[in-house]
Every structure is written in structure tokens, then in C-alpha cells.
């Protein structure tokens, strides 16, 4: 109920924003066929990029699956992530547990590891713009002392948790926590897979930046590739706050904020992100629906279960 309430509030705020702004939203309906096809092509490349991200995660877990099945799982996950509680990620973990006997703690560990890699790359790339006059305004509003203190508290808490768990091995939660921590050996065993994952993350940021470059042009405001890349890097940080279905409203908010800093117009960023969202959702529904149907037939139908 709480999540449904939050989603409703976000939708209402978006509607209020649309009606209160003087931006001409009719530009969305004026998208040309070449622009649509170009944006579609880059979106499909983004889907391929997601495939490689999942493929490398499977390799870290020593899960060997056909490329067609991995592609189907990615497409199905894209659609299911529009359901509450990041259903796409949960369904992938469930699939690995039920069909591949992958321990839940192993899947969670590799997922957290990838999240940390996304954060590290996004933060490092953001330093490329640290001397940008307009971004200095953004950085000046960040309380870095608070962030360092928060990081120190997290590290201290983690160290304390490991110590307490090692002293209370008879406790079920302690044993599970220690089992989770022992998965850190995967880092040394998968240095190349982590390197390739980092390249995939970088590729995803570049592809999203290109999508923003095209979407802003469709919205009637041509931007430079430099600004498109800046938007792509900052918007990628919204990945950690995407508690809404498909990150709806969160990513738009990030892009609107950067658009306001760069161009003095938040509504421009909202329109550009909605253009990208609309085309992406179109392909997500089509490909995701087909993928779920095929996966169900291959893995969960009565005929398959009987074998």
C-alpha cells in the first residue's frame, strides 16, 4: 500500500508539472521517422549491452546458459522491472535458484558487486566535469564531509557486523552473513569478468548519452555530445534511487535537474526523458511479452516440468 501511494504521488506530481509548465509538449508527437529509427537502433544496442552485463554476471556465478535464453531473460526482466519491488531482478534470482541451483546469497553478492561497480564508474566519470562552470554549482551543493562520514559509518558497521557474526557462529543469521561475505573470493577469481563488466557499464552510459542527444534534438533543443555525456553520467546515478517501477519519475527528475543547471529549463529535460521513455517502453512491452511467453514454454510449462 505504501509503494502504491508513493507511485500515485509521483504520477500526480508529473501531471501537475506538465500542466503548469509552458513547454510545448506537442513536439513529442512531431517525431520524424528517421529520428524514431535512429533512437530505436540505439535502444536495441542498449538491450544488447544489457545482455552482456547479465552474461558476465552468469559467468561469475559459473552458470552456463545458452545465449538465446540469456537474451530472453534480459528482455523479460526489462518488462518485469516496471512492476513494483524490482520484480525483474527478483525473478532472475528466482530463476537461478529454481532452475540452476544458484544460492540466493551468491546472486545477491554478484548483484551488489555490480551495483558497486556502477557507482564507482559513475562517480569517477563525474570528475571529468569537475571544472565545468555550471557543474561547479551542482558540486557546491554536495556536502562531501557528510558523504565521507556516511562512508566511514558504513565501513565501521560492516566491520562490526563481521566481528559479531564470527563470534556468534551458532546463530543462523550469523552463519548466513559469513557465507555471504566469503563470496568475496569471487572478486579475485573473476578479475577479467569484472573488467568486461566495467566496459559494459561504460558502454551503457555512452549509449544512454546518445539517446539523450537524440531525444533533446527531438524536443527542439540541440545539445552537444559533451553535454549529452554529462547528462548520461549524472542520470546513471539515479540507478540507486530507482525504487519506482522502471525508475519512473526518478530518472526524469535527475535529467530535469541537470537540464535546469545546463540550460535553465527543467521542462526540456523532462520532455527529452519522456521521449526516450516512450520509445523504450514500446519495445520493452513488445519484446518483454514475447520473451516471457517463450521462457514460460521452455522452462515452466507442464511438458517441460515432466521431463
Short mmCIF file of C-alpha atoms in Angstrom, two decimals:
data_model
loop_
_atom_site.label_atom_id
_atom_site.label_comp_id
_atom_site.label_asym_id
_atom_site.label_seq_id
_atom_site.Cartn_x
_atom_site.Cartn_y
_atom_site.Cartn_z
CA UNK A 1 0.00 0.00 0.00
CA UNK A 2 2.84 2.39 0.86
CA UNK A 3 4.52 1.80 -2.51
CA UNK A 4 1.24 2.24 -4.37
CA UNK A 5 0.76 5.53 -2.53
CA UNK A 6 4.27 6.71 -3.50
CA UNK A 7 3.73 5.76 -7.17
CA UNK A 8 0.41 7.64 -7.19
CA UNK A 9 2.04 10.77 -5.73
CA UNK A 10 4.82 10.67 -8.35
CA UNK A 11 2.32 10.37 -11.21
CA UNK A 12 0.24 13.24 -9.79
CA UNK A 13 3.35 15.44 -9.47
CA UNK A 14 4.29 14.66 -13.07
CA UNK A 15 0.79 15.56 -14.27
CA UNK A 16 0.87 18.82 -12.28
CA UNK A 17 4.27 19.64 -13.77
CA UNK A 18 3.01 19.02 -17.32
CA UNK A 19 0.02 21.33 -16.85
CA UNK A 20 1.91 24.09 -15.03
CA UNK A 21 4.85 24.38 -17.41
CA UNK A 22 4.61 26.47 -20.56
CA UNK A 23 6.68 23.98 -22.56
CA UNK A 24 5.14 22.86 -25.84
CA UNK A 25 4.74 19.12 -25.26
CA UNK A 26 3.28 18.71 -28.75
CA UNK A 27 6.85 18.32 -30.05
CA UNK A 28 6.67 14.71 -28.89
CA UNK A 29 4.01 13.97 -31.49
CA UNK A 30 6.17 15.53 -34.21
CA UNK A 31 8.95 12.96 -34.05
CA UNK A 32 10.13 12.10 -37.55
CA UNK A 33 10.66 8.58 -38.90
CA UNK A 34 14.49 8.98 -39.18
CA UNK A 35 14.71 10.20 -35.57
CA UNK A 36 12.48 7.36 -34.38
CA UNK A 37 14.53 4.75 -36.26
CA UNK A 38 17.83 6.18 -35.01
CA UNK A 39 16.61 6.24 -31.40
CA UNK A 40 15.24 2.71 -31.86
CA UNK A 41 18.59 1.44 -33.16
CA UNK A 42 20.46 2.83 -30.14
CA UNK A 43 17.83 1.38 -27.80
CA UNK A 44 18.32 -2.05 -29.34
CA UNK A 45 22.07 -1.66 -28.83
CA UNK A 46 21.29 -0.85 -25.18
CA UNK A 47 19.37 -4.13 -24.96
CA UNK A 48 22.42 -5.94 -26.35
CA UNK A 49 24.55 -4.16 -23.76
CA UNK A 50 22.24 -5.47 -21.01
CA UNK A 51 22.67 -8.98 -22.42
CA UNK A 52 26.44 -8.81 -21.97
CA UNK A 53 26.02 -7.44 -18.43
CA UNK A 54 23.90 -10.44 -17.43
CA UNK A 55 26.16 -12.83 -19.36
CA UNK A 56 29.22 -11.74 -17.34
CA UNK A 57 27.26 -11.98 -14.10
CA UNK A 58 26.32 -15.55 -15.03
CA UNK A 59 29.97 -16.34 -15.65
CA UNK A 60 30.90 -15.04 -12.20
CA UNK A 61 28.34 -17.45 -10.73
CA UNK A 62 29.59 -20.25 -13.00
CA UNK A 63 26.18 -20.54 -14.63
CA UNK A 64 26.36 -21.77 -18.20
CA UNK A 65 23.27 -20.95 -20.22
CA UNK A 66 22.60 -20.55 -23.92
CA UNK A 67 22.84 -17.03 -25.29
CA UNK A 68 19.26 -17.17 -26.54
CA UNK A 69 17.98 -17.95 -23.05
CA UNK A 70 20.08 -15.17 -21.50
CA UNK A 71 18.69 -12.74 -24.09
CA UNK A 72 15.13 -13.83 -23.26
CA UNK A 73 15.77 -13.41 -19.53
CA UNK A 74 17.09 -9.89 -20.15
CA UNK A 75 14.09 -8.88 -22.25
CA UNK A 76 11.65 -10.37 -19.75
CA UNK A 77 13.48 -8.61 -16.92
CA UNK A 78 13.20 -5.26 -18.71
CA UNK A 79 9.43 -5.59 -18.72
CA UNK A 80 9.10 -7.02 -15.21
CA UNK A 81 11.17 -4.18 -13.76
CA UNK A 82 8.15 -1.98 -14.46
CA UNK A 83 6.40 -3.93 -11.71
CA UNK A 84 6.91 -2.98 -8.03
CA UNK A 85 9.96 -4.06 -5.98
CA UNK A 86 12.27 -4.50 -8.99
CA UNK A 87 10.43 -7.67 -9.98
CA UNK A 88 12.81 -8.24 -12.90
CA UNK A 89 15.80 -8.71 -10.61
CA UNK A 90 13.81 -10.86 -8.16
CA UNK A 91 12.50 -13.06 -10.98
CA UNK A 92 16.05 -13.55 -12.31
CA UNK A 93 17.24 -14.61 -8.85
CA UNK A 94 14.26 -16.97 -8.55
CA UNK A 95 15.03 -18.50 -11.95
CA UNK A 96 18.66 -19.09 -10.96
CA UNK A 97 17.64 -20.65 -7.65
CA UNK A 98 14.93 -22.93 -9.05
CA UNK A 99 16.42 -23.91 -12.41
CA UNK A 100 20.19 -23.59 -11.85
CA UNK A 101 20.51 -24.27 -8.10
CA UNK A 102 22.35 -20.98 -7.58
CA UNK A 103 22.37 -19.96 -3.88
CA UNK A 104 20.46 -16.76 -3.24
CA UNK A 105 23.40 -15.27 -1.34
CA UNK A 106 25.63 -15.80 -4.39
CA UNK A 107 23.21 -14.00 -6.69
CA UNK A 108 22.81 -11.16 -4.18
CA UNK A 109 26.58 -10.85 -3.76
CA UNK A 110 27.28 -10.59 -7.50
CA UNK A 111 24.40 -8.13 -7.90
CA UNK A 112 25.75 -5.92 -5.08
CA UNK A 113 29.22 -6.19 -6.61
CA UNK A 114 27.91 -4.91 -9.94
CA UNK A 115 25.99 -2.11 -8.20
CA UNK A 116 29.23 -1.03 -6.51
CA UNK A 117 31.00 -1.12 -9.87
CA UNK A 118 28.28 1.07 -11.40
CA UNK A 119 28.65 3.55 -8.53
CA UNK A 120 32.44 3.65 -8.82
CA UNK A 121 32.44 4.20 -12.58
CA UNK A 122 29.69 6.84 -12.41
CA UNK A 123 31.49 8.79 -9.67
CA UNK A 124 34.86 8.58 -11.46
CA UNK A 125 33.32 9.77 -14.73
CA UNK A 126 31.59 12.65 -12.95
CA UNK A 127 35.04 14.04 -12.07
CA UNK A 128 35.53 14.73 -15.78
CA UNK A 129 33.15 17.67 -15.33
CA UNK A 130 34.50 18.94 -12.03
CA UNK A 131 35.93 22.07 -13.67
CA UNK A 132 32.79 22.80 -15.67
CA UNK A 133 31.44 26.20 -14.56
CA UNK A 134 27.83 25.09 -14.43
CA UNK A 135 28.56 21.78 -12.75
CA UNK A 136 30.55 23.59 -10.07
CA UNK A 137 27.20 24.93 -8.90
CA UNK A 138 25.98 21.33 -8.59
CA UNK A 139 29.11 20.16 -6.76
CA UNK A 140 28.99 23.15 -4.39
CA UNK A 141 25.64 21.92 -3.07
CA UNK A 142 27.05 18.49 -2.15
CA UNK A 143 28.13 18.04 1.47
CA UNK A 144 31.26 15.95 0.88
CA UNK A 145 32.07 15.87 4.61
CA UNK A 146 28.71 14.22 5.23
CA UNK A 147 29.32 11.70 2.43
CA UNK A 148 32.74 10.80 3.87
CA UNK A 149 31.24 10.44 7.33
CA UNK A 150 28.46 8.23 5.95
CA UNK A 151 31.02 6.06 4.12
CA UNK A 152 33.08 5.74 7.30
CA UNK A 153 29.98 4.72 9.27
CA UNK A 154 29.09 2.08 6.67
CA UNK A 155 32.60 0.61 6.73
CA UNK A 156 32.65 0.63 10.53
CA UNK A 157 29.24 -1.01 10.68
CA UNK A 158 30.30 -3.68 8.19
CA UNK A 159 33.48 -4.44 10.17
CA UNK A 160 31.45 -4.66 13.40
CA UNK A 161 28.92 -6.98 11.73
CA UNK A 162 31.69 -9.32 10.55
CA UNK A 163 33.24 -9.35 14.03
CA UNK A 164 29.93 -10.07 15.80
CA UNK A 165 28.99 -12.76 13.28
CA UNK A 166 32.35 -14.52 13.71
CA UNK A 167 31.78 -14.53 17.49
CA UNK A 168 28.26 -15.95 17.16
CA UNK A 169 28.58 -18.69 14.57
CA UNK A 170 25.77 -20.70 16.16
CA UNK A 171 23.29 -18.05 15.11
CA UNK A 172 21.55 -18.79 11.78
CA UNK A 173 21.76 -15.18 10.60
CA UNK A 174 25.45 -15.02 11.53
CA UNK A 175 26.24 -18.15 9.53
CA UNK A 176 24.35 -16.84 6.52
CA UNK A 177 26.08 -13.46 6.77
CA UNK A 178 29.53 -15.10 6.93
CA UNK A 179 28.61 -17.28 3.97
CA UNK A 180 27.68 -14.13 2.07
CA UNK A 181 30.98 -12.43 2.97
CA UNK A 182 33.01 -15.47 1.90
CA UNK A 183 31.76 -14.90 -1.63
CA UNK A 184 34.34 -12.10 -1.84
CA UNK A 185 36.75 -14.71 -3.19
CA UNK A 186 34.84 -14.32 -6.46
CA UNK A 187 36.50 -10.93 -6.92
CA UNK A 188 39.98 -12.46 -7.34
CA UNK A 189 38.58 -15.32 -9.41
CA UNK A 190 36.76 -13.02 -11.85
CA UNK A 191 39.10 -10.11 -12.50
CA UNK A 192 38.58 -10.29 -16.25
CA UNK A 193 34.81 -10.70 -15.93
CA UNK A 194 34.76 -7.63 -13.68
CA UNK A 195 36.88 -5.75 -16.22
CA UNK A 196 34.49 -6.69 -19.02
CA UNK A 197 31.53 -5.74 -16.79
CA UNK A 198 33.12 -2.32 -16.27
CA UNK A 199 33.38 -1.90 -20.06
CA UNK A 200 29.72 -2.89 -20.40
CA UNK A 201 28.71 -0.31 -17.76
CA UNK A 202 30.71 2.35 -19.60
CA UNK A 203 29.08 1.26 -22.86
CA UNK A 204 25.64 1.59 -21.25
CA UNK A 205 26.39 5.16 -20.17
CA UNK A 206 27.61 6.08 -23.65
CA UNK A 207 24.54 4.55 -25.30
CA UNK A 208 22.19 6.37 -22.92
CA UNK A 209 24.06 9.61 -23.62
CA UNK A 210 23.46 9.12 -27.34
CA UNK A 211 19.78 8.51 -26.64
CA UNK A 212 19.66 11.80 -24.74
CA UNK A 213 21.46 13.56 -27.60
CA UNK A 214 18.73 12.42 -30.00
CA UNK A 215 15.85 12.96 -27.54
CA UNK A 216 16.87 16.55 -26.80
CA UNK A 217 17.09 17.20 -30.55
CA UNK A 218 13.56 15.80 -30.99
CA UNK A 219 12.43 18.06 -28.13
CA UNK A 220 13.63 21.03 -30.17
CA UNK A 221 16.89 21.78 -28.38
CA UNK A 222 20.10 20.56 -29.99
CA UNK A 223 22.81 19.82 -27.43
CA UNK A 224 26.48 18.96 -27.76
CA UNK A 225 27.83 15.44 -27.29
CA UNK A 226 29.73 16.79 -24.29
CA UNK A 227 26.50 17.86 -22.56
CA UNK A 228 24.79 14.62 -23.63
CA UNK A 229 27.58 12.61 -21.97
CA UNK A 230 27.32 14.77 -18.84
CA UNK A 231 23.58 14.08 -18.66
CA UNK A 232 24.22 10.36 -19.21
CA UNK A 233 26.74 10.17 -16.36
CA UNK A 234 24.65 12.13 -13.84
CA UNK A 235 21.43 10.33 -14.79
CA UNK A 236 23.19 6.99 -14.28
CA UNK A 237 23.42 7.82 -10.57
CA UNK A 238 19.61 7.60 -10.42
CA UNK A 239 20.12 3.83 -10.75
CA UNK A 240 20.46 3.66 -6.96
CA UNK A 241 17.24 5.55 -6.26
CA UNK A 242 15.07 3.68 -8.76
CA UNK A 243 12.57 2.39 -6.21
CA UNK A 244 9.70 3.08 -8.59
CA UNK A 245 8.70 0.73 -11.44
CA UNK A 246 11.31 1.08 -14.16
CA UNK A 247 12.74 4.08 -12.30
CA UNK A 248 9.72 6.06 -13.50
CA UNK A 249 9.94 9.64 -12.30
CA UNK A 250 13.36 9.25 -10.70
CA UNK A 251 15.46 9.32 -13.86
CA UNK A 252 13.24 12.05 -15.29
CA UNK A 253 13.89 14.08 -12.15
CA UNK A 254 17.66 13.68 -12.47
CA UNK A 255 17.61 14.67 -16.14
CA UNK A 256 15.33 17.63 -15.38
CA UNK A 257 17.77 18.79 -12.70
CA UNK A 258 20.80 18.61 -14.99
CA UNK A 259 18.80 20.27 -17.78
CA UNK A 260 17.97 23.15 -15.45
CA UNK A 261 21.64 23.58 -14.45
CA UNK A 262 22.88 23.45 -18.05
CA UNK A 263 20.10 25.18 -19.98
CA UNK A 264 17.96 26.89 -17.33
CA UNK A 265 14.93 24.80 -18.34
CA UNK A 266 13.92 21.71 -16.34
CA UNK A 267 10.89 21.01 -18.54
CA UNK A 268 13.20 20.45 -21.51
CA UNK A 269 14.87 17.59 -19.66
CA UNK A 270 11.51 16.09 -18.71
CA UNK A 271 10.32 16.13 -22.32
CA UNK A 272 13.56 14.60 -23.62
CA UNK A 273 13.45 11.85 -20.99
CA UNK A 274 9.77 11.16 -21.73
CA UNK A 275 10.57 10.79 -25.45
CA UNK A 276 13.23 8.22 -24.63
CA UNK A 277 10.91 6.56 -22.10
CA UNK A 278 8.03 6.28 -24.59
CA UNK A 279 10.11 4.62 -27.32
CA UNK A 280 11.85 2.39 -24.78
CA UNK A 281 8.55 1.31 -23.22
CA UNK A 282 7.15 0.45 -26.65
CA UNK A 283 9.98 -2.00 -27.36
CA UNK A 284 10.03 -3.24 -23.76
CA UNK A 285 6.36 -4.26 -23.90
CA UNK A 286 6.71 -5.95 -27.29
CA UNK A 287 9.97 -7.83 -26.66
CA UNK A 288 9.30 -8.47 -22.96
CA UNK A 289 5.87 -10.01 -23.56
CA UNK A 290 7.26 -12.33 -26.23
CA UNK A 291 10.24 -13.28 -24.02
CA UNK A 292 8.06 -14.15 -21.01
CA UNK A 293 5.88 -16.35 -23.17
CA UNK A 294 8.88 -18.22 -24.61
CA UNK A 295 10.58 -18.60 -21.20
CA UNK A 296 7.38 -19.99 -19.71
CA UNK A 297 7.15 -22.51 -22.53
CA UNK A 298 10.82 -23.54 -22.27
CA UNK A 299 11.16 -23.78 -18.50
CA UNK A 300 7.86 -23.72 -16.70
CA UNK A 301 5.28 -25.48 -18.86
CA UNK A 302 3.85 -28.82 -17.68
CA UNK A 303 5.57 -30.61 -20.57
CA UNK A 304 8.95 -29.17 -19.56
CA UNK A 305 8.42 -29.97 -15.87
CA UNK A 306 7.61 -33.56 -16.71
CA UNK A 307 10.94 -34.20 -18.38
#
